CSV table of C-alpha atoms in Angstrom, one decimal:
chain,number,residue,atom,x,y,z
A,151,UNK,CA,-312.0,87.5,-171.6
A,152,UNK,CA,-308.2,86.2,-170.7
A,153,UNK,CA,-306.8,87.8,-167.7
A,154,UNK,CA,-304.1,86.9,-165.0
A,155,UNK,CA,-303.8,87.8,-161.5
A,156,UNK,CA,-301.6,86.4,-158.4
A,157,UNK,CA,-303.4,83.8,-156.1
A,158,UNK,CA,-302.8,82.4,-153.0
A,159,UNK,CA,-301.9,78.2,-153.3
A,160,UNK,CA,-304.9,76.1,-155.1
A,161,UNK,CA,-305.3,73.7,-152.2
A,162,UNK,CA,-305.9,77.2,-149.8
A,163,UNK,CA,-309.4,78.5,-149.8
A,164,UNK,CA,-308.4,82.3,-149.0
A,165,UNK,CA,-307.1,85.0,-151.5
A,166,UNK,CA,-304.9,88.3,-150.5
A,167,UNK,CA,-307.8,90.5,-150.6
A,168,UNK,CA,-305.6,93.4,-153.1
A,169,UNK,CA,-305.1,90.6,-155.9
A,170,UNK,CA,-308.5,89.2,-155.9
A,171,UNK,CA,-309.8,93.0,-156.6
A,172,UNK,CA,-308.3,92.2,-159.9
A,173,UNK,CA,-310.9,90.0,-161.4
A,174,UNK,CA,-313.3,91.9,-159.5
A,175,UNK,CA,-312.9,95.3,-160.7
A,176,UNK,CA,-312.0,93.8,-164.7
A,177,UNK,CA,-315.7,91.9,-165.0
A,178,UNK,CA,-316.8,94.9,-163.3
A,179,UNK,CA,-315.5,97.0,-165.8
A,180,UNK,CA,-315.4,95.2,-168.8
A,181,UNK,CA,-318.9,93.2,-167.9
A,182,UNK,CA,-317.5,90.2,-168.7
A,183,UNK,CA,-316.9,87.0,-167.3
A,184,UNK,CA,-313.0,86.4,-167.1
A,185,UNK,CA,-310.9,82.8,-167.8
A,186,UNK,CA,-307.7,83.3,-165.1
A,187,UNK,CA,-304.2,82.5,-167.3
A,188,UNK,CA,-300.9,81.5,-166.2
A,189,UNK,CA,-298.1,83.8,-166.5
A,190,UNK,CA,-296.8,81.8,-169.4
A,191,UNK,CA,-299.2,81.5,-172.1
A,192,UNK,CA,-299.1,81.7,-175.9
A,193,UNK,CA,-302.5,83.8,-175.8
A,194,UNK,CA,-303.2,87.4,-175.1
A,195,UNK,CA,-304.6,88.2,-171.9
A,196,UNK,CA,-304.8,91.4,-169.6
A,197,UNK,CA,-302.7,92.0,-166.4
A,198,UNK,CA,-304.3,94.2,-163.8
A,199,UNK,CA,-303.6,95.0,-159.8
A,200,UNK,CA,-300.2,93.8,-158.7
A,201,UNK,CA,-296.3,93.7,-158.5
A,202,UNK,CA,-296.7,90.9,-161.4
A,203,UNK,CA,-295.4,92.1,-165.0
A,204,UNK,CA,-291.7,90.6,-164.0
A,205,UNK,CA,-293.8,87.4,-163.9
A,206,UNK,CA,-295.0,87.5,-168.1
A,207,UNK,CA,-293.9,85.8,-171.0
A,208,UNK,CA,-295.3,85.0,-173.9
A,209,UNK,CA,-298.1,85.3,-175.7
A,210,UNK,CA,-299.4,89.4,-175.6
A,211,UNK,CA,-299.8,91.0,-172.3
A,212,UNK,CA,-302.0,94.5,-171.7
A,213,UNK,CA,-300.8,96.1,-168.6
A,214,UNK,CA,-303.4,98.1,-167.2
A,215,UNK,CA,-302.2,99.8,-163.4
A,216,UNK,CA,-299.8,96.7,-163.1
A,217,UNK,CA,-296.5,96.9,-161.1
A,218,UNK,CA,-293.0,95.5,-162.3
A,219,UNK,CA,-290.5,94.2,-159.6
A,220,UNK,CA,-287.0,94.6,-160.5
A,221,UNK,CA,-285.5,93.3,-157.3
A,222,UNK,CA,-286.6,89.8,-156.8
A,223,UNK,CA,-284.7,86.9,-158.8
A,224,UNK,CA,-287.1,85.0,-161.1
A,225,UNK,CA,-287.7,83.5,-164.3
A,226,UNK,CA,-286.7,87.1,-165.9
A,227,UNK,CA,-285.3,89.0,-163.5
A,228,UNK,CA,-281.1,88.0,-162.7
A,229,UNK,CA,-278.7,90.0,-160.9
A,230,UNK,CA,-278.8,92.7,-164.2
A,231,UNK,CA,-282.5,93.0,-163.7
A,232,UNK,CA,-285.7,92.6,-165.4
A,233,UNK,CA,-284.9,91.7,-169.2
A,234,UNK,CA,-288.1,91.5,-171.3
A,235,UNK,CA,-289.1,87.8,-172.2
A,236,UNK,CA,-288.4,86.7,-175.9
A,237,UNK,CA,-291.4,86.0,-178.0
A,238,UNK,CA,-293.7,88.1,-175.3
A,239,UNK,CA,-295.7,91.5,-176.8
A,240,UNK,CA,-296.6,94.0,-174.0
A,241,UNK,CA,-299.2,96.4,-174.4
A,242,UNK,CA,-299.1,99.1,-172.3
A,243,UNK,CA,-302.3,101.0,-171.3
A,244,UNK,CA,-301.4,102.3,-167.3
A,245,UNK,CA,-298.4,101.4,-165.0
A,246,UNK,CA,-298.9,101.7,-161.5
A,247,UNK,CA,-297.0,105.0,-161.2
A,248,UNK,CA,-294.0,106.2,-162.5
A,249,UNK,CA,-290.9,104.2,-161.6
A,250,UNK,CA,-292.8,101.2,-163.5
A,251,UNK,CA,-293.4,102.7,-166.2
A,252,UNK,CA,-289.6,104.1,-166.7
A,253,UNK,CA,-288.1,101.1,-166.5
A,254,UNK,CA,-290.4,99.7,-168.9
A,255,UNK,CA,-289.4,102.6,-171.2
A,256,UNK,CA,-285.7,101.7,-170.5
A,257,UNK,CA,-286.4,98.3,-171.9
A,258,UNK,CA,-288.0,100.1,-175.2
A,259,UNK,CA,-291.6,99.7,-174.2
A,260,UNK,CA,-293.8,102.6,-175.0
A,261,UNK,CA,-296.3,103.5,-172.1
A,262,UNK,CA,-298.1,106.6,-172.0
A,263,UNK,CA,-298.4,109.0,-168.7
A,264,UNK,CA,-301.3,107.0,-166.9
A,265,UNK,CA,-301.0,105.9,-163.9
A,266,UNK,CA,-302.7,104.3,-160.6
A,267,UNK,CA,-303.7,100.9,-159.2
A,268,UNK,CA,-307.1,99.9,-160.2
A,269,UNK,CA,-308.1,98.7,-156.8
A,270,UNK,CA,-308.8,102.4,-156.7
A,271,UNK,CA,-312.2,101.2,-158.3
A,272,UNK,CA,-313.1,99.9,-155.1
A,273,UNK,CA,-315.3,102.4,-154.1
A,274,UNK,CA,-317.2,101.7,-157.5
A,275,UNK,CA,-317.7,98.2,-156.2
A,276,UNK,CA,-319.1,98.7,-152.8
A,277,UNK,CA,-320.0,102.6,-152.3
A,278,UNK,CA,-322.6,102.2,-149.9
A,279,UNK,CA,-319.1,101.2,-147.8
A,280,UNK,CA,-318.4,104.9,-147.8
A,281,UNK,CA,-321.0,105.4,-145.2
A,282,UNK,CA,-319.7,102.7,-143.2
A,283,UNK,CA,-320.1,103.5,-139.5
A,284,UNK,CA,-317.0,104.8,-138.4
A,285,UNK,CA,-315.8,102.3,-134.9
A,286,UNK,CA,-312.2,102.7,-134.9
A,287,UNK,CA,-309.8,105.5,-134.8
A,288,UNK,CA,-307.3,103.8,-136.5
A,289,UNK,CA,-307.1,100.5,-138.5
A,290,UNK,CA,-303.3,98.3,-138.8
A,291,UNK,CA,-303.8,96.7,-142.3
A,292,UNK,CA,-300.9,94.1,-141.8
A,293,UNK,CA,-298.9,92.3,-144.9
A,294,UNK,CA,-300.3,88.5,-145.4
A,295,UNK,CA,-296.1,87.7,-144.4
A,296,UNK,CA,-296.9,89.4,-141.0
A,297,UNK,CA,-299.2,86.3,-139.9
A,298,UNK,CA,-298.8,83.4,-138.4
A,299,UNK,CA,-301.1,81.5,-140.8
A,300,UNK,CA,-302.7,83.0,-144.0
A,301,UNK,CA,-306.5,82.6,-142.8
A,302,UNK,CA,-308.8,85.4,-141.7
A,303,UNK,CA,-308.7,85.2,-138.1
A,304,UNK,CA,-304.7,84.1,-137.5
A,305,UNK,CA,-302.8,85.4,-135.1
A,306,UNK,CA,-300.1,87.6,-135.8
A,307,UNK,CA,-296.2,86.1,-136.1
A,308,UNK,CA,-294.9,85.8,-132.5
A,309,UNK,CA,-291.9,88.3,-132.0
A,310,UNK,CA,-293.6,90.8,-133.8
A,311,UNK,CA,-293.3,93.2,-130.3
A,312,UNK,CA,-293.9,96.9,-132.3
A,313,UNK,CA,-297.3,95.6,-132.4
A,314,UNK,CA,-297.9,95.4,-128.8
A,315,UNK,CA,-300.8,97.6,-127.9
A,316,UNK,CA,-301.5,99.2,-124.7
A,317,UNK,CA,-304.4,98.1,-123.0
A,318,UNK,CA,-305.8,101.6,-122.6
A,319,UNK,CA,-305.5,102.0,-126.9
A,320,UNK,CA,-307.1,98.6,-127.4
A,321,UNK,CA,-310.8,100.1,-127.9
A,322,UNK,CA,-309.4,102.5,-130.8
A,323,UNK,CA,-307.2,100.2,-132.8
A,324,UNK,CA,-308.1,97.3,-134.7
A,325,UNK,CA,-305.8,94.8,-136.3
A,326,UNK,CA,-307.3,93.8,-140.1
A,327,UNK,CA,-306.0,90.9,-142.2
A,328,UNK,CA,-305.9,91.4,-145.7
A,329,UNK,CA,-306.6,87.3,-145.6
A,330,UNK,CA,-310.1,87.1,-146.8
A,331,UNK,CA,-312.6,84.0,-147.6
A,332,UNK,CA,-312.2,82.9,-151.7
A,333,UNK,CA,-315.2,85.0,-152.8
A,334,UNK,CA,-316.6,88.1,-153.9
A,335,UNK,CA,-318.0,88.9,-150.5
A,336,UNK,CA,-315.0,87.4,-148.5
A,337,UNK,CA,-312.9,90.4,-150.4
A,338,UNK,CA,-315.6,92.7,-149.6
A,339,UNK,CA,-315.7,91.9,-145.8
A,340,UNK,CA,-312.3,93.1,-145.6
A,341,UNK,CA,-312.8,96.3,-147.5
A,342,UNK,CA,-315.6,97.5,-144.9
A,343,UNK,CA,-313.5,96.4,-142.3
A,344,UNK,CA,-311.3,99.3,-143.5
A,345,UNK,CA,-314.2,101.6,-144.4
A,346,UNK,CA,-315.1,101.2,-140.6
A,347,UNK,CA,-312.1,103.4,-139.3
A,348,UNK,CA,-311.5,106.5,-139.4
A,349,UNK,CA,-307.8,106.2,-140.2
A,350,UNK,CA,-305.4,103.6,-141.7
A,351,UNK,CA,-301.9,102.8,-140.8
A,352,UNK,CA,-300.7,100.1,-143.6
A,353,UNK,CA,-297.9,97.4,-144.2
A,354,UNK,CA,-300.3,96.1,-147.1
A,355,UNK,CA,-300.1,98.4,-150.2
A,356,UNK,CA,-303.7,97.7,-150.7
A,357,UNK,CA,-304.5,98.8,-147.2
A,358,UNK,CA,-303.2,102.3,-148.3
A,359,UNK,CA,-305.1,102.0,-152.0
A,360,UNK,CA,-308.2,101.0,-150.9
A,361,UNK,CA,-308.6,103.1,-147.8
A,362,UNK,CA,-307.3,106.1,-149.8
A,363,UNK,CA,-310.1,105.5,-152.3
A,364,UNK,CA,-312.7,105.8,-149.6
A,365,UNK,CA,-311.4,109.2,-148.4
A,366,UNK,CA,-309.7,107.5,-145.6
A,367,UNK,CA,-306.4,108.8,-144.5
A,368,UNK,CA,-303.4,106.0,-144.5
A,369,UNK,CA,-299.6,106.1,-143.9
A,370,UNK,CA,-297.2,103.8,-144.8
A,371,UNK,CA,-296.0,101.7,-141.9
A,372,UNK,CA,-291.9,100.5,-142.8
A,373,UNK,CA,-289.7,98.1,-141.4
A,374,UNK,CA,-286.6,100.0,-140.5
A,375,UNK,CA,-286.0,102.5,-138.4
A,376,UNK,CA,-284.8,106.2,-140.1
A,377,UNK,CA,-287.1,107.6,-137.7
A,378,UNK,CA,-287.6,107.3,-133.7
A,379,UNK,CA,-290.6,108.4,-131.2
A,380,UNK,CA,-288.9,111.7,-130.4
A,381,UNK,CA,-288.6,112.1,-134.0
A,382,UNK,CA,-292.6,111.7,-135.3
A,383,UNK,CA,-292.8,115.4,-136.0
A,384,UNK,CA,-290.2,115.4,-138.9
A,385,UNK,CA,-291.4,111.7,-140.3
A,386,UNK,CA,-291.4,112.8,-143.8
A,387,UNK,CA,-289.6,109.6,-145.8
A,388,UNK,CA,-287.7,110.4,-149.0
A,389,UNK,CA,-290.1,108.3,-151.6
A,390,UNK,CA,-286.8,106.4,-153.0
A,391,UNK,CA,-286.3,104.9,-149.3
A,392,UNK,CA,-290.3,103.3,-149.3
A,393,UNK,CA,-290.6,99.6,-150.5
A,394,UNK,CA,-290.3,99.9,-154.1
A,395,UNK,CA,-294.1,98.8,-154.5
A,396,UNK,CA,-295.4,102.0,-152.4
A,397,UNK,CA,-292.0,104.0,-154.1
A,398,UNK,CA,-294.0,103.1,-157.1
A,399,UNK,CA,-297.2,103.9,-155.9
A,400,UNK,CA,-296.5,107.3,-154.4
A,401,UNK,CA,-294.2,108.5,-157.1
A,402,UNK,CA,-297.9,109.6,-159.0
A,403,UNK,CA,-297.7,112.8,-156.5
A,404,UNK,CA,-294.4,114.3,-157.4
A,405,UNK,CA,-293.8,114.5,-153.7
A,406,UNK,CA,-289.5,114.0,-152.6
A,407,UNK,CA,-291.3,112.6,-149.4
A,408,UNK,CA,-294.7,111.4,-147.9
A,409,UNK,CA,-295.7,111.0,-144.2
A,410,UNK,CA,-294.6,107.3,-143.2
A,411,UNK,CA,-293.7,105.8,-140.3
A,412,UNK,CA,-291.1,103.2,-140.0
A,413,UNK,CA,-289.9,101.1,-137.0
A,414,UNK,CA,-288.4,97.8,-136.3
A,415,UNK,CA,-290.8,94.7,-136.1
A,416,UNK,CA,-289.1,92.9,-133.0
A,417,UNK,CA,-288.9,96.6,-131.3
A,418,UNK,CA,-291.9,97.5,-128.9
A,419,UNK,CA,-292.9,100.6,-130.0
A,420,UNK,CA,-294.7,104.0,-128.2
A,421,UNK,CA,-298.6,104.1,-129.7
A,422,UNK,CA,-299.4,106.9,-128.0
A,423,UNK,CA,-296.6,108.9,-129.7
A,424,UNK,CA,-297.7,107.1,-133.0
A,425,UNK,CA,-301.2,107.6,-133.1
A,426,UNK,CA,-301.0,111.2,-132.2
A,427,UNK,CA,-298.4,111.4,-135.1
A,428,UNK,CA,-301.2,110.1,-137.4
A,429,UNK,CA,-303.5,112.3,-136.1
A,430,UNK,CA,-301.6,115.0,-137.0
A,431,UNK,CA,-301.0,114.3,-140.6
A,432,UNK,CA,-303.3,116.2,-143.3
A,433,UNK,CA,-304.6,113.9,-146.2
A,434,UNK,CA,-302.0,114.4,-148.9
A,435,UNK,CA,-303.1,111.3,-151.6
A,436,UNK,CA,-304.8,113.4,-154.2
A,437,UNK,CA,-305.6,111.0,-157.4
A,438,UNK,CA,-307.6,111.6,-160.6
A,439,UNK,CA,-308.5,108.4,-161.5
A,440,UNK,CA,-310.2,109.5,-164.7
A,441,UNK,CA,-307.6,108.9,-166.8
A,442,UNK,CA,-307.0,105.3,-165.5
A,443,UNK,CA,-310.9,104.4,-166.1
A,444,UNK,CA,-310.5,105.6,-169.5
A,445,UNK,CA,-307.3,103.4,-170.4
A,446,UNK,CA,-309.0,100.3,-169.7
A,447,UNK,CA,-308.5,98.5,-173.2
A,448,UNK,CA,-311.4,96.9,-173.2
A,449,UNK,CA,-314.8,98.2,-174.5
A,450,UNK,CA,-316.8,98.9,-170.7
A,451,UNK,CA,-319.7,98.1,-169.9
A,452,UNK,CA,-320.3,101.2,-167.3
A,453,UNK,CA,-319.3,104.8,-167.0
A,454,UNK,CA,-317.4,106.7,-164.9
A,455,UNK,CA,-320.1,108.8,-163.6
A,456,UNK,CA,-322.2,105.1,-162.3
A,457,UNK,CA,-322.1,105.6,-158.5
A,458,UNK,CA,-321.9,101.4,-158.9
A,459,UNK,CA,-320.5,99.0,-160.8
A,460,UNK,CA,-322.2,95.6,-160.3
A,461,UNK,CA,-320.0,92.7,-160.2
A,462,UNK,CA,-321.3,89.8,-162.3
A,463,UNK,CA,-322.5,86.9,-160.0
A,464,UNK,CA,-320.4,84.2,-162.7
A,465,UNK,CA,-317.8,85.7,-162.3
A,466,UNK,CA,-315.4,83.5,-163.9
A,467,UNK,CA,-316.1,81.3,-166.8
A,468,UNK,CA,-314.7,78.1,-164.4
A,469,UNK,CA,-313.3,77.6,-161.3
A,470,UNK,CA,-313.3,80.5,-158.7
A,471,UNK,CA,-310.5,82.9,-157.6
A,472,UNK,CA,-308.1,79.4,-158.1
């Protein structure tokens, strides 16, 4: 089976943990072992998890829970916007929420109304997780960009002073990279490492996804700064001001706003204000994911009811997540 997910460099031996759940949840699905395809290809092949279907052309393309970036300037994307590649048939079984799918329907693509990011699945892939042992109050998931070198156990980017943490809060917080080892259990280290806190605070859209699909409260942490300390009891953030990949993902809700928090990078910033802001926030990320299982266009290989799906140990037909 042809699919195509983003990867980190060849010559690395690490993978962003939230595109490598891509092949994972796929074979896990589907039961079969996957060839990875370039972008560009004359063959069919199926797109899953990720801000990649700007990145297609040729060939057929199913989008199942895929993203579309409109902003960034690349191969089909100029300062009009996405424009659909020539000689390229999409498929659409799921977008990622709604914003993707309307601007595929502005281009003429039919999509129908399913939505959601299949690292939902997750929890299908590791459910014993969901009894992790709870050893942190509250988990940072921080962007790969946030690092100072894209291997589990960097350091964080030097300047970086909102993440400062008082001594006294150092026993409840942990930092996690979403940088995990190029493997089916590298990806899964990282996803208990989420599962062990009891709440999530997120730069990483999969941070949010994954910890949401574990019954794990997480908030949105942004870049700018709408919102101060003495402000934390109002931080509801208009949807349309998010990054345009959690814009996408939240806009499944039909909420005008979520809970986010959003503060400067090079500002130090008050935790204790913070964290008792997340504490305060009732879960709010209420997902069927029925109908996104059921879009899959693929024959599957498990139900929806399984409490697992096992994940084939050849995974790919060669190579690894490369």
């Amino acid at each position: 089976m042809n699919a195509t997910w983003a990867s980190m460099p060849a010559d690395l031996p690490y993978v962003n943990f939230g595109d490598a759940l891509s092949p994972i949840v796929v074979s896990a699905i589907s039961g079969r072992r996957l060839r990875k395809m370039p972008f560009v290809s004359p063959e069919s092949r199926l797109s899953g998890i990720g801000t990649i279907a700007q990145n297609f052309a040729g060939g057929t393309v199913r989008i199942w829970g895929t993203g579309l970036d409109t902003f960034t300037r690349g191969s089909n994307v100029d300062e009009a916007g996405y424009h659909l590649p020539p000689g390229t048939r999409f498929r659409v079984a799921a977008t990622r929420g709604r914003l993707t799918k309307e601007r595929l329907a502005a281009l003429g693509l039919h999509a129908p109304d399913v939505y959601g990011d299949p690292g939902w699945f997750a929890n299908k892939i590791w459910p014993e997780y969901a009894n992790e042992e709870k050893v942190h109050d509250f988990g940072l998931v921080l962007h790969l960009t946030e690092w100072s070198e894209r291997r589990p156990g960097a350091s964080l980017k030097p300047g970086l002073r909102r993440y400062d943490m008082p001594p006294e809060l150092a026993a409840r917080v942990t930092f996690i990279n979403p940088v995990a080892e190029r493997s089916v259990e590298g990806v899964a280290e990282v996803v208990r490492r989420i599962c062990q806190c009891r709440r999530i605070l997120s730069t990483s859209l999969h941070g949010i996804v994954v910890a949401e699909a574990f019954g794990i409260p997480a908030l949105f942490l942004g870049a700018t700064a709408p919102f101060g300390p003495q402000n934390m009891e109002i931080a509801e953030i208009q949807t349309h001001r998010l990054d345009h990949r959690m814009a996408d993902f939240y806009s499944v809700l039909d909420r005008e706003t979520v809970p986010a928090f959003s503060w400067p990078r090079p500002q130090p910033l008050d935790w204790h204000r913070v964290l008792e802001w997340c504490e305060r926030q009732a879960p709010f990320f209420h997902f069927d994911p029925r109908p996104l299982f059921d879009a899959f266009p693929y024959r599957k290989a498990v139900r929806f009811e399984d409490e697992r799906w096992p994940v084939r140990s050849d995974l790919l037909v060669d190579g690894d997540f490369l």
